[in-house]
N, CA, C and O atoms as a GROMACS GRO file, in nm:
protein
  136
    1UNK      N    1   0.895   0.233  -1.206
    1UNK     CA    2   0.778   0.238  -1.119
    1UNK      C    3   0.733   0.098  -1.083
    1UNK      O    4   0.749   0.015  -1.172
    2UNK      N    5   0.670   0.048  -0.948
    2UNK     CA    6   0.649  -0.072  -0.915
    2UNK      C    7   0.462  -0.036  -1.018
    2UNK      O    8   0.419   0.056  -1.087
    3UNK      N    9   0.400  -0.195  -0.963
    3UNK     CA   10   0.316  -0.245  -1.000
    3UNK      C   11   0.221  -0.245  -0.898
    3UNK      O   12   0.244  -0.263  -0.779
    4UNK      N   13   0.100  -0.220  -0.956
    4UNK     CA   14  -0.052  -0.216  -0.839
    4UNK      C   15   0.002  -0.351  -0.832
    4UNK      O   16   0.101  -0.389  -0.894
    5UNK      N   17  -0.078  -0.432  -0.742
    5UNK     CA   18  -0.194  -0.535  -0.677
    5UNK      C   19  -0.272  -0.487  -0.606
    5UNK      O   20  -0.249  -0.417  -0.508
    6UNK      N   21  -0.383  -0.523  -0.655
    6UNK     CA   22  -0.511  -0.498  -0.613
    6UNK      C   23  -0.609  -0.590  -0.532
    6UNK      O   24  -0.653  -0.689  -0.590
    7UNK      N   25  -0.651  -0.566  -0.392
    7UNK     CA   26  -0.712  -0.724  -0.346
    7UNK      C   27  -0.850  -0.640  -0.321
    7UNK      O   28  -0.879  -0.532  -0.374
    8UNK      N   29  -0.939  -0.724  -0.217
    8UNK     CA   30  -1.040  -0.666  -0.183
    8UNK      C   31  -1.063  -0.502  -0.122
    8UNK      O   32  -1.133  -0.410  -0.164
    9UNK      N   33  -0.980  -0.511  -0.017
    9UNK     CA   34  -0.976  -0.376   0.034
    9UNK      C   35  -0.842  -0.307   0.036
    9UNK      O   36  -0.833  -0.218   0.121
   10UNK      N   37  -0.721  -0.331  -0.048
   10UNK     CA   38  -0.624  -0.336  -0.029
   10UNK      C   39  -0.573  -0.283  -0.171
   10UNK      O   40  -0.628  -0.336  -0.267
   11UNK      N   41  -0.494  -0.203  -0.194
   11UNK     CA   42  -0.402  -0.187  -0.283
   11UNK      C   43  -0.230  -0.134  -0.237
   11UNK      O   44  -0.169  -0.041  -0.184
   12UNK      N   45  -0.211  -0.270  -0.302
   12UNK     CA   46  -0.022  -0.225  -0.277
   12UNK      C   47   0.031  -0.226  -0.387
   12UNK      O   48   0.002  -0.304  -0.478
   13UNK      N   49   0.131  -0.123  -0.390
   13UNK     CA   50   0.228  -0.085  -0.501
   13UNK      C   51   0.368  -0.123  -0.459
   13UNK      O   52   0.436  -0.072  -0.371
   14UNK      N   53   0.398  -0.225  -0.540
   14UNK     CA   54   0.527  -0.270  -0.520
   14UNK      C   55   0.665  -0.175  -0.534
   14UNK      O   56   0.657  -0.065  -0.589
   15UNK      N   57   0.760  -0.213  -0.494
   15UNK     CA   58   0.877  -0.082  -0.496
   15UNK      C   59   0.884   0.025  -0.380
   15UNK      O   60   0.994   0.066  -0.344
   16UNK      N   61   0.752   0.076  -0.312
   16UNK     CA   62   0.724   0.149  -0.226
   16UNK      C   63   0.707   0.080  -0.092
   16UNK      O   64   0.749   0.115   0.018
   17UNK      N   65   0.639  -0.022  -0.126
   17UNK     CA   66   0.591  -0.035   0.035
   17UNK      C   67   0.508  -0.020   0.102
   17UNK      O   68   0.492  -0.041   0.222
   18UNK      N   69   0.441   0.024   0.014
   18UNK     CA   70   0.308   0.145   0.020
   18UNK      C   71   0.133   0.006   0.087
   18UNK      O   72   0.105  -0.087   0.012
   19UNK      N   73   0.096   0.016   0.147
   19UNK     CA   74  -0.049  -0.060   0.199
   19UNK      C   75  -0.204   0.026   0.236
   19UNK      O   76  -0.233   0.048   0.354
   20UNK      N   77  -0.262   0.053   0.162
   20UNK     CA   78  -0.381   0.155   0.167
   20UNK      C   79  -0.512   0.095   0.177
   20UNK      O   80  -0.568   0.031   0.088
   21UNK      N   81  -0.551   0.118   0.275
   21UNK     CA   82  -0.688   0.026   0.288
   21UNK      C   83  -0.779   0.100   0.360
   21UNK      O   84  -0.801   0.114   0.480
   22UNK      N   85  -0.847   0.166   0.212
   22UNK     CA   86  -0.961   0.267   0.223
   22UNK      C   87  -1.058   0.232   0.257
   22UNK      O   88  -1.149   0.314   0.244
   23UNK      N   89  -1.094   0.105   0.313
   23UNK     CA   90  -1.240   0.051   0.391
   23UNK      C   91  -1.198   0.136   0.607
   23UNK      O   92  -1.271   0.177   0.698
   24UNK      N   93  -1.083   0.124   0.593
   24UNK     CA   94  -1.026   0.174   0.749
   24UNK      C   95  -1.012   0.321   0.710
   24UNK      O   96  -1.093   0.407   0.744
   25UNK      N   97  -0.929   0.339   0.653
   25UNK     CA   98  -0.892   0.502   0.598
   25UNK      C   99  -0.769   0.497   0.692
   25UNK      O  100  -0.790   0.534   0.808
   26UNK      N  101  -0.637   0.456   0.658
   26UNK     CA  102  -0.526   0.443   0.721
   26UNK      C  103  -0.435   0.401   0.645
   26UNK      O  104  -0.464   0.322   0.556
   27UNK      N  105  -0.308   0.443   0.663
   27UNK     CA  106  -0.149   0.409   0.524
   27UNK      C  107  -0.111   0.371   0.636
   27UNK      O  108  -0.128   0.429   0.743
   28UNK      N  109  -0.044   0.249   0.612
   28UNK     CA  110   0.088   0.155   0.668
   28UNK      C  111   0.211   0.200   0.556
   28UNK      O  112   0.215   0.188   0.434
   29UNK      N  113   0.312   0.259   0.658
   29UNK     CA  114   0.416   0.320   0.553
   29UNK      C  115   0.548   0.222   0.600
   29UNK      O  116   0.583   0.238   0.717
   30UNK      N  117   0.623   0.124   0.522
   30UNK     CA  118   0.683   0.013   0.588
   30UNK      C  119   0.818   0.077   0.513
   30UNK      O  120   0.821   0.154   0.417
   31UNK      N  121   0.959   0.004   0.610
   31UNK     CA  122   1.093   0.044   0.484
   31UNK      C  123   1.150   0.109   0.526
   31UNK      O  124   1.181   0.113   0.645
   32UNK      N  125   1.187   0.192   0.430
   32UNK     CA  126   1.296   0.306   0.466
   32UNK      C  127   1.195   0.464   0.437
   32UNK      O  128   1.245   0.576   0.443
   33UNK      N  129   1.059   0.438   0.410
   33UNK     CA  130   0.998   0.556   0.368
   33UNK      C  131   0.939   0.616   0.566
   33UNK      O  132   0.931   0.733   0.602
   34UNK      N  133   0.913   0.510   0.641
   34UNK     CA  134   0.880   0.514   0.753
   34UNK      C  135   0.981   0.604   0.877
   34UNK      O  136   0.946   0.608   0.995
   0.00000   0.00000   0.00000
């Protein structure tokens, strides 16, 4: 399993790709998951 980072409005989980930024309410899905 990847690893949080956690910023202000931002949490990404490494391994995924994954960018969630619940101040907008919107997933950026980047990679091969897209």
């Amino acid at each position: 399993m990847g690893k949080y980072l956690k910023l202000t409005h931002v949490v990404y989980k490494c391994g995924y790709h994954i960018v969630f930024t619940p101040k907008y309410r919107f997933c950026i899905l980047t990679g091969h998951i897209s």
